[in-house]
PDB file of C-alpha atoms in Angstrom:
ATOM      1  CA  GLY A   1      -0.205  -0.196  -0.399  1.00  0.00           C
ATOM      2  CA  VAL A   2       0.842   3.648  -0.261  1.00  0.00           C
ATOM      3  CA  LYS A   3      -0.158   6.922   1.507  1.00  0.00           C
ATOM      4  CA  ASP A   4       0.056   8.985  -1.080  1.00  0.00           C
ATOM      5  CA  ALA A   5      -0.198  13.187   0.135  1.00  0.00           C
ATOM      6  CA  THR A   6       0.386  15.195  -3.263  1.00  0.00           C
ATOM      7  CA  GLY A   7      -2.998  16.244  -3.516  1.00  0.00           C
ATOM      8  CA  ASP A   8      -3.109  14.907  -7.777  1.00  0.00           C
ATOM      9  CA  LEU A   9      -6.101  12.778  -7.751  1.00  0.00           C
ATOM     10  CA  LYS A  10      -4.709  11.001 -10.855  1.00  0.00           C
ATOM     11  CA  ARG A  11      -2.413   9.354  -9.029  1.00  0.00           C
ATOM     12  CA  VAL A  12      -4.763   7.382  -7.990  1.00  0.00           C
ATOM     13  CA  ASP A  13      -6.171   5.989 -10.736  1.00  0.00           C
ATOM     14  CA  GLN A  14      -2.694   5.554 -12.704  1.00  0.00           C
ATOM     15  CA  THR A  15      -1.700   3.574  -9.383  1.00  0.00           C
ATOM     16  CA  ARG A  16      -5.357   1.768 -10.110  1.00  0.00           C
ATOM     17  CA  LYS A  17      -4.030   0.729 -13.111  1.00  0.00           C
ATOM     18  CA  LYS A  18      -0.965  -0.462 -12.680  1.00  0.00           C
ATOM     19  CA  LEU A  19      -0.618  -1.785  -9.330  1.00  0.00           C
ATOM     20  CA  GLY A  20      -4.497  -3.151  -9.618  1.00  0.00           C
ATOM     21  CA  LYS A  21      -7.453  -2.878  -6.962  1.00  0.00           C
ATOM     22  CA  ASP A  22      -6.229  -4.837  -4.098  1.00  0.00           C
ATOM     23  CA  PHE A  23      -3.443  -2.653  -3.941  1.00  0.00           C
ATOM     24  CA  ILE A  24      -3.902  -0.158  -0.989  1.00  0.00           C
ATOM     25  CA  GLN A  25      -3.871   3.533  -1.500  1.00  0.00           C
ATOM     26  CA  LEU A  26      -4.691   6.250   1.675  1.00  0.00           C
ATOM     27  CA  THR A  27      -4.869   9.697   1.359  1.00  0.00           C
ATOM     28  CA  GLY A  28      -2.889  12.079   3.463  1.00  0.00           C
ATOM     29  CA  ASN A  29      -5.041  14.925   2.704  1.00  0.00           C
ATOM     30  CA  ASP A  30      -8.068  15.663   4.689  1.00  0.00           C
ATOM     31  CA  ASP A  31      -9.568  17.244   2.142  1.00  0.00           C
ATOM     32  CA  ASN A  32      -9.460  14.989  -0.717  1.00  0.00           C
ATOM     33  CA  ALA A  33     -10.675  11.890   1.401  1.00  0.00           C
ATOM     34  CA  LEU A  34     -13.829  11.424  -0.331  1.00  0.00           C
ATOM     35  CA  ALA A  35     -12.843  12.310  -4.274  1.00  0.00           C
ATOM     36  CA  PHE A  36      -9.744   9.981  -3.681  1.00  0.00           C
ATOM     37  CA  ASN A  37     -11.957   7.328  -2.616  1.00  0.00           C
ATOM     38  CA  SER A  38     -14.864   7.544  -5.164  1.00  0.00           C
ATOM     39  CA  ARG A  39     -11.247   6.846  -7.437  1.00  0.00           C
ATOM     40  CA  GLY A  40     -10.063   3.498  -5.619  1.00  0.00           C
ATOM     41  CA  GLY A  41      -8.831   4.863  -2.239  1.00  0.00           C
ATOM     42  CA  VAL A  42     -10.066   3.197   1.131  1.00  0.00           C
ATOM     43  CA  GLY A  43      -9.182   5.519   3.658  1.00  0.00           C
ATOM     44  CA  ALA A  44      -6.512   8.473   5.026  1.00  0.00           C
ATOM     45  CA  ILE A  45      -3.717   8.976   6.989  1.00  0.00           C
ATOM     46  CA  SER A  46      -5.892  11.646   8.729  1.00  0.00           C
ATOM     47  CA  VAL A  47      -4.827  14.842  11.047  1.00  0.00           C
ATOM     48  CA  THR A  48      -8.643  15.335  11.504  1.00  0.00           C
ATOM     49  CA  ALA A  49      -9.096  12.204  13.339  1.00  0.00           C
ATOM     50  CA  ASN A  50      -7.052  13.614  16.371  1.00  0.00           C
ATOM     51  CA  ILE A  51      -9.921  15.897  17.011  1.00  0.00           C
ATOM     52  CA  VAL A  52     -13.073  14.043  15.486  1.00  0.00           C
ATOM     53  CA  PRO A  53     -12.392  10.229  15.328  1.00  0.00           C
ATOM     54  CA  LYS A  54     -16.336   8.821  14.902  1.00  0.00           C
ATOM     55  CA  LEU A  55     -17.260  11.423  12.119  1.00  0.00           C
ATOM     56  CA  CYS A  56     -14.692  10.306  10.059  1.00  0.00           C
ATOM     57  CA  SER A  57     -14.302   6.712  10.918  1.00  0.00           C
ATOM     58  CA  ASP A  58     -18.267   7.201  10.215  1.00  0.00           C
ATOM     59  CA  PHE A  59     -17.063   9.396   6.928  1.00  0.00           C
ATOM     60  CA  GLN A  60     -14.664   6.290   6.260  1.00  0.00           C
ATOM     61  CA  LYS A  61     -16.851   3.889   5.875  1.00  0.00           C
ATOM     62  CA  PHE A  62     -19.325   5.663   3.945  1.00  0.00           C
ATOM     63  CA  SER A  63     -17.588   6.845   1.486  1.00  0.00           C
ATOM     64  CA  THR A  64     -16.076   3.653   0.031  1.00  0.00           C
ATOM     65  CA  SER A  65     -19.171   1.980   0.310  1.00  0.00           C
ATOM     66  CA  PRO A  66     -21.486   0.664  -2.643  1.00  0.00           C
ATOM     67  CA  ASP A  67     -24.210   1.691  -1.029  1.00  0.00           C
ATOM     68  CA  ASN A  68     -26.003   5.114  -2.282  1.00  0.00           C
ATOM     69  CA  LYS A  69     -27.720   6.311   1.164  1.00  0.00           C
ATOM     70  CA  GLU A  70     -24.206   5.783   2.663  1.00  0.00           C
ATOM     71  CA  ILE A  71     -22.255   7.498  -0.701  1.00  0.00           C
ATOM     72  CA  ALA A  72     -24.574  10.004   0.432  1.00  0.00           C
ATOM     73  CA  GLU A  73     -24.386  10.238   4.101  1.00  0.00           C
ATOM     74  CA  ALA A  74     -20.651  10.575   3.454  1.00  0.00           C
ATOM     75  CA  ILE A  75     -21.046  13.724   1.073  1.00  0.00           C
ATOM     76  CA  LYS A  76     -23.292  14.946   4.099  1.00  0.00           C
ATOM     77  CA  LEU A  77     -20.208  14.332   6.592  1.00  0.00           C
ATOM     78  CA  ASP A  78     -17.629  16.080   3.954  1.00  0.00           C
ATOM     79  CA  LYS A  79     -19.410  19.393   4.271  1.00  0.00           C
ATOM     80  CA  ILE A  80     -19.434  19.039   7.523  1.00  0.00           C
ATOM     81  CA  LEU A  81     -15.201  17.776   7.558  1.00  0.00           C
ATOM     82  CA  GLN A  82     -13.780  20.247   4.836  1.00  0.00           C
ATOM     83  CA  PRO A  83     -13.835  23.370   6.896  1.00  0.00           C
ATOM     84  CA  ILE A  84     -12.596  21.632   9.662  1.00  0.00           C
ATOM     85  CA  HIS A  85      -9.565  20.159   7.529  1.00  0.00           C
ATOM     86  CA  HIS A  86      -9.217  23.817   6.873  1.00  0.00           C
ATOM     87  CA  SER A  87      -8.856  24.864  10.517  1.00  0.00           C
ATOM     88  CA  MET A  88      -6.410  22.546  10.467  1.00  0.00           C
ATOM     89  CA  PHE A  89      -3.880  23.250   8.425  1.00  0.00           C
ATOM     90  CA  VAL A  90      -3.943  27.014   8.412  1.00  0.00           C
ATOM     91  CA  GLU A  91      -0.772  26.671  10.115  1.00  0.00           C
ATOM     92  CA  SER A  92       1.942  23.945  10.917  1.00  0.00           C
ATOM     93  CA  ASN A  93       0.577  20.590  12.279  1.00  0.00           C
ATOM     94  CA  PRO A  94       0.362  19.984  14.774  1.00  0.00           C
ATOM     95  CA  SER A  95      -0.276  23.220  16.577  1.00  0.00           C
ATOM     96  CA  PRO A  96      -4.281  23.582  14.719  1.00  0.00           C
ATOM     97  CA  VAL A  97      -4.800  19.935  16.437  1.00  0.00           C
ATOM     98  CA  LYS A  98      -3.590  20.944  19.858  1.00  0.00           C
ATOM     99  CA  TYR A  99      -5.626  23.752  20.074  1.00  0.00           C
ATOM    100  CA  ALA A 100      -8.736  22.458  18.906  1.00  0.00           C
ATOM    101  CA  ALA A 101      -7.974  18.998  21.432  1.00  0.00           C
ATOM    102  CA  LYS A 102      -7.602  22.313  24.071  1.00  0.00           C
ATOM    103  CA  LEU A 103     -11.525  23.479  23.027  1.00  0.00           C
ATOM    104  CA  MET A 104     -12.465  20.052  23.552  1.00  0.00           C
ATOM    105  CA  SER A 105     -10.701  19.177  26.408  1.00  0.00           C
ATOM    106  CA  LEU A 106      -9.136  16.681  25.204  1.00  0.00           C
ATOM    107  CA  CYS A 107      -5.224  17.944  26.224  1.00  0.00           C
ATOM    108  CA  ASP A 108      -2.973  20.956  26.899  1.00  0.00           C
ATOM    109  CA  ASP A 109      -2.274  23.387  23.321  1.00  0.00           C
ATOM    110  CA  ASN A 110       1.694  23.310  24.278  1.00  0.00           C
ATOM    111  CA  VAL A 111       4.071  21.856  21.719  1.00  0.00           C
ATOM    112  CA  ARG A 112       7.571  21.387  21.618  1.00  0.00           C
ATOM    113  CA  LEU A 113      10.242  23.887  19.797  1.00  0.00           C
ATOM    114  CA  PRO A 114      10.716  24.738  16.727  1.00  0.00           C
ATOM    115  CA  LEU A 115       6.925  24.741  16.553  1.00  0.00           C
ATOM    116  CA  VAL A 116       5.098  27.087  18.115  1.00  0.00           C
ATOM    117  CA  LYS A 117       1.226  27.936  19.341  1.00  0.00           C
ATOM    118  CA  VAL A 118      -1.401  28.965  17.248  1.00  0.00           C
ATOM    119  CA  THR A 119      -1.981  32.465  16.495  1.00  0.00           C
ATOM    120  CA  ASP A 120      -4.939  34.770  17.618  1.00  0.00           C
ATOM    121  CA  PRO A 121      -6.638  34.814  14.059  1.00  0.00           C
ATOM    122  CA  THR A 122      -6.314  30.841  13.959  1.00  0.00           C
ATOM    123  CA  LYS A 123      -7.399  30.278  17.024  1.00  0.00           C
ATOM    124  CA  GLU A 124     -10.697  32.458  16.319  1.00  0.00           C
ATOM    125  CA  LEU A 125     -10.888  30.092  13.229  1.00  0.00           C
ATOM    126  CA  ILE A 126     -10.519  27.135  14.523  1.00  0.00           C
ATOM    127  CA  LYS A 127     -13.236  27.863  17.848  1.00  0.00           C
ATOM    128  CA  LYS A 128     -15.958  28.806  15.157  1.00  0.00           C
ATOM    129  CA  THR A 129     -15.100  26.115  13.141  1.00  0.00           C
ATOM    130  CA  LEU A 130     -16.003  23.489  16.219  1.00  0.00           C
ATOM    131  CA  GLU A 131     -18.519  25.833  16.931  1.00  0.00           C
ATOM    132  CA  SER A 132     -20.485  25.682  13.352  1.00  0.00           C
ATOM    133  CA  ALA A 133     -20.162  21.900  13.731  1.00  0.00           C
ATOM    134  CA  LYS A 134     -21.228  21.639  17.371  1.00  0.00           C
ATOM    135  CA  LEU A 135     -18.348  20.265  18.486  1.00  0.00           C
ATOM    136  CA  ILE A 136     -17.404  22.335  20.793  1.00  0.00           C
TER     137      ILE A 136
END
């Protein structure tokens, strides 16, 4: 298998053509997981799953299903997850994730140097995103 974090969805098709449908392809880009899985991917190495594991797990399960009702549910979850994905990558990982986890009372937001805590504008964005998804 392979984790592909290039963001190039054509690679999913190319890899599947060369290595077959049994070769495991995981996206490393939370924001393209729906399209990635629709092309034959089977999951993600997810940053967002650190703060919303159940949502991400359900999304992945539904997005790889052959059932149209479950695909529709994946699309609904993707609309909820996209703003969260975006907010997790506004600054260098893992600082946004740590701040989101702090807001959700999961841990502190301390990070080790050379990383730094997120800036105030990013804090506001993350907070608004989590509030709009009804996570805090």
